[in-house]
């Protein structure tokens, strides 16, 4: 039984995240999508709002995916949940350096936990939550880049 954690800010959930979640759910017995609560970051959506989006979009589709919130060190959280794998999405070479550093630091902190990089569909290779927020804030369309629910929530929040 392989349990994987897919950690992130998910502020907001994009179709690129969903793509990685779906791929992970096919590969691992159980996937825990875990939202980081980071007091240093000022998110657009609260943890409750982000959790609600995941609950409404991810949970009905994928039976082996669980949702959770975590704080502190990711490897400690993974150990607590007895997860063997951390999943991270890599979109382009530019992601690689930061992800490589994190993966090796996490390995140093706990060599029993393996990081697995997954590539989302190339149609999402340019997509990030940061750009989605920026485009939506400036009045551009994010249709097709985020679930319809997220699009609605973005337009309500940014009115
Ligand atoms: O979606 P993000 O913001 O790119 O996710 C980053 C995340 C949550 C994976 C990373 O910030 C993280 O793991 N934070 C937890 C604290 C931690 O373990 N830091 C050491 C990482 S080497």
Tab-separated table of C-alpha atoms and ligand atoms in Angstrom:
chain	number	residue	atom	x	y	z
A	1	UNK	CA	0.000	0.000	0.000
A	2	UNK	CA	1.677	3.234	-1.135
A	3	UNK	CA	0.422	6.451	0.362
A	4	UNK	CA	1.468	9.703	-1.303
A	5	UNK	CA	1.146	13.307	-0.194
A	6	UNK	CA	0.597	16.072	-2.714
A	7	UNK	CA	1.388	19.238	-0.730
A	8	UNK	CA	0.893	22.804	-1.825
A	9	UNK	CA	-0.675	26.173	-1.259
A	10	UNK	CA	-3.511	25.617	-3.777
A	11	UNK	CA	-4.279	29.365	-3.718
A	12	UNK	CA	-6.271	28.696	-5.837
A	13	UNK	CA	-6.588	25.170	-7.228
A	14	UNK	CA	-5.793	25.163	-10.968
A	15	UNK	CA	-6.438	22.623	-13.693
A	16	UNK	CA	-2.704	21.891	-13.587
A	17	UNK	CA	-3.029	20.815	-9.922
A	18	UNK	CA	-6.076	18.723	-10.819
A	19	UNK	CA	-4.143	17.029	-13.590
A	20	UNK	CA	-1.360	16.063	-11.148
A	21	UNK	CA	-3.913	14.872	-8.571
A	22	UNK	CA	-5.608	12.645	-11.175
A	23	UNK	CA	-2.289	11.187	-12.344
A	24	UNK	CA	-1.202	10.548	-8.756
A	25	UNK	CA	-4.504	8.865	-7.899
A	26	UNK	CA	-3.896	6.410	-10.760
A	27	UNK	CA	-0.378	5.659	-9.589
A	28	UNK	CA	-0.700	5.410	-5.803
A	29	UNK	CA	-3.113	3.542	-3.554
A	30	UNK	CA	-3.925	6.658	-1.580
A	31	UNK	CA	-3.200	10.320	-2.218
A	32	UNK	CA	-3.490	12.994	0.441
A	33	UNK	CA	-3.807	16.479	-0.967
A	34	UNK	CA	-2.466	18.657	1.834
A	35	UNK	CA	-2.838	22.422	2.037
A	36	UNK	CA	0.031	24.205	3.751
A	37	UNK	CA	-1.031	26.782	6.319
A	38	UNK	CA	1.744	29.329	6.170
A	39	UNK	CA	1.390	32.318	8.518
A	40	UNK	CA	4.088	34.148	6.532
A	41	UNK	CA	2.124	34.073	3.280
A	42	UNK	CA	-0.880	36.256	2.636
A	43	UNK	CA	-3.160	34.039	0.586
A	44	UNK	CA	-6.071	35.274	-1.520
A	45	UNK	CA	-8.259	32.401	-0.307
A	46	UNK	CA	-8.455	31.270	3.315
A	47	UNK	CA	-7.576	27.681	4.185
A	48	UNK	CA	-11.295	26.970	4.677
A	49	UNK	CA	-12.130	28.358	1.234
A	50	UNK	CA	-9.328	26.334	-0.391
A	51	UNK	CA	-10.405	23.202	1.444
A	52	UNK	CA	-14.011	23.760	0.364
A	53	UNK	CA	-12.926	24.001	-3.296
A	54	UNK	CA	-10.951	20.755	-3.026
A	55	UNK	CA	-13.864	19.067	-1.267
A	56	UNK	CA	-16.300	20.059	-3.997
A	57	UNK	CA	-14.043	19.425	-6.995
A	58	UNK	CA	-11.680	16.606	-6.078
A	59	UNK	CA	-13.545	14.459	-3.579
A	60	UNK	CA	-16.521	13.486	-5.774
A	61	UNK	CA	-14.247	12.400	-8.649
A	62	UNK	CA	-11.504	10.432	-6.938
A	63	UNK	CA	-12.280	7.910	-4.249
A	64	UNK	CA	-8.661	7.282	-3.164
A	65	UNK	CA	-7.901	10.959	-2.546
A	66	UNK	CA	-8.125	12.466	0.954
A	67	UNK	CA	-7.837	16.124	1.872
A	68	UNK	CA	-5.993	17.640	4.785
A	69	UNK	CA	-4.260	20.744	6.107
A	70	UNK	CA	-0.748	20.812	7.540
A	71	UNK	CA	1.795	23.155	9.054
A	72	UNK	CA	5.418	22.728	10.012
A	73	UNK	CA	7.862	20.473	8.215
A	74	UNK	CA	6.452	18.451	5.353
A	75	UNK	CA	8.584	15.395	6.151
A	76	UNK	CA	7.275	15.361	9.741
A	77	UNK	CA	3.735	15.496	8.464
A	78	UNK	CA	4.483	12.710	5.942
A	79	UNK	CA	5.952	10.538	8.688
A	80	UNK	CA	2.942	11.127	10.933
A	81	UNK	CA	0.658	9.977	8.121
A	82	UNK	CA	2.937	7.038	7.252
A	83	UNK	CA	3.238	8.310	3.684
A	84	UNK	CA	6.197	7.023	1.675
A	85	UNK	CA	5.974	9.507	-1.205
A	86	UNK	CA	5.801	13.266	-1.730
A	87	UNK	CA	4.397	14.238	-5.125
A	88	UNK	CA	5.358	17.504	-6.791
A	89	UNK	CA	4.396	18.764	-10.225
A	90	UNK	CA	7.142	19.995	-12.535
A	91	UNK	CA	5.992	22.183	-15.391
A	92	UNK	CA	9.185	23.406	-16.968
A	93	UNK	CA	12.937	23.464	-16.435
A	94	UNK	CA	12.477	26.677	-14.454
A	95	UNK	CA	10.671	24.707	-11.712
A	96	UNK	CA	13.435	22.207	-11.492
A	97	UNK	CA	16.015	24.039	-9.417
A	98	UNK	CA	13.702	24.930	-6.556
A	99	UNK	CA	12.013	21.528	-6.607
A	100	UNK	CA	15.387	19.760	-6.699
A	101	UNK	CA	16.559	21.730	-3.648
A	102	UNK	CA	13.380	20.945	-1.749
A	103	UNK	CA	13.473	17.259	-2.668
A	104	UNK	CA	17.084	16.877	-1.553
A	105	UNK	CA	16.519	18.826	1.669
A	106	UNK	CA	13.507	16.648	2.411
A	107	UNK	CA	15.588	13.552	1.689
A	108	UNK	CA	18.256	14.773	4.079
A	109	UNK	CA	15.635	15.363	6.750
A	110	UNK	CA	14.052	11.959	6.184
A	111	UNK	CA	15.729	9.523	3.750
A	112	UNK	CA	12.760	7.127	3.940
A	113	UNK	CA	10.477	9.520	2.088
A	114	UNK	CA	10.841	9.683	-1.674
A	115	UNK	CA	9.878	12.699	-3.803
A	116	UNK	CA	8.231	11.838	-7.124
A	117	UNK	CA	7.980	14.534	-9.809
A	118	UNK	CA	5.033	14.404	-12.153
A	119	UNK	CA	4.494	16.377	-15.334
A	120	UNK	CA	1.055	17.840	-15.903
A	121	UNK	CA	-0.331	17.917	-19.432
A	122	UNK	CA	1.708	20.253	-21.640
A	123	UNK	CA	-1.405	22.410	-22.049
A	124	UNK	CA	-0.889	23.504	-18.430
A	125	UNK	CA	2.883	23.907	-18.577
A	126	UNK	CA	2.652	27.701	-18.288
A	127	UNK	CA	-0.018	27.710	-15.605
A	128	UNK	CA	0.481	28.782	-11.992
A	129	UNK	CA	-1.793	29.970	-9.181
A	130	UNK	CA	0.214	33.195	-9.063
A	131	UNK	CA	-0.451	33.981	-12.744
A	132	UNK	CA	-4.105	32.972	-12.446
A	133	UNK	CA	-4.530	35.470	-9.593
A	134	UNK	CA	-2.680	38.198	-11.474
A	135	UNK	CA	-4.673	37.735	-14.687
A	136	UNK	CA	-7.990	37.550	-12.787
A	137	UNK	CA	-7.086	40.613	-10.699
A	138	UNK	CA	-6.396	42.588	-13.877
A	139	UNK	CA	-9.674	41.538	-15.472
A	140	UNK	CA	-8.377	38.835	-17.839
A	141	UNK	CA	-10.125	35.525	-18.445
A	142	UNK	CA	-8.921	32.380	-16.687
A	143	UNK	CA	-11.566	30.155	-18.278
A	144	UNK	CA	-10.257	26.668	-18.935
A	145	UNK	CA	-7.296	27.216	-16.631
A	146	UNK	CA	-9.144	26.663	-13.358
A	147	UNK	CA	-12.294	24.730	-12.477
A	148	UNK	CA	-15.513	26.748	-13.136
A	149	UNK	CA	-16.094	27.002	-9.377
A	150	UNK	CA	-12.693	28.658	-8.887
A	151	UNK	CA	-13.412	31.041	-11.761
A	152	UNK	CA	-16.673	32.064	-10.043
A	153	UNK	CA	-14.997	32.475	-6.656
A	154	UNK	CA	-12.213	34.565	-8.190
A	155	UNK	CA	-14.628	36.929	-9.858
A	156	UNK	CA	-16.668	37.284	-6.623
A	157	UNK	CA	-13.561	37.904	-4.539
A	158	UNK	CA	-12.048	40.409	-6.931
A	159	UNK	CA	-15.236	42.416	-7.609
B	1	LIG	O1	2.294	25.156	-3.731
B	1	LIG	P1	3.631	25.555	-3.187
B	1	LIG	O2	3.511	26.877	-2.461
B	1	LIG	O3	4.711	25.548	-4.233
B	1	LIG	O4	4.028	24.425	-2.076
B	1	LIG	C1	5.238	24.515	-1.351
B	1	LIG	C2	5.300	23.463	-0.229
B	1	LIG	C3	4.033	23.505	0.611
B	1	LIG	C4	5.456	22.096	-0.820
B	1	LIG	C5	6.554	23.805	0.619
B	1	LIG	O5	6.549	25.161	0.945
B	1	LIG	C6	6.626	22.998	1.922
B	1	LIG	O6	6.838	21.815	1.893
B	1	LIG	N1	6.427	23.672	3.069
B	1	LIG	C7	6.432	23.039	4.379
B	1	LIG	C8	7.629	23.450	5.214
B	1	LIG	C9	8.845	22.588	4.901
B	1	LIG	O7	8.834	21.383	5.042
B	1	LIG	N2	9.903	23.265	4.452
B	1	LIG	C10	11.138	22.623	4.051
B	1	LIG	C11	11.068	22.210	2.580
B	1	LIG	S1	12.592	21.589	2.029
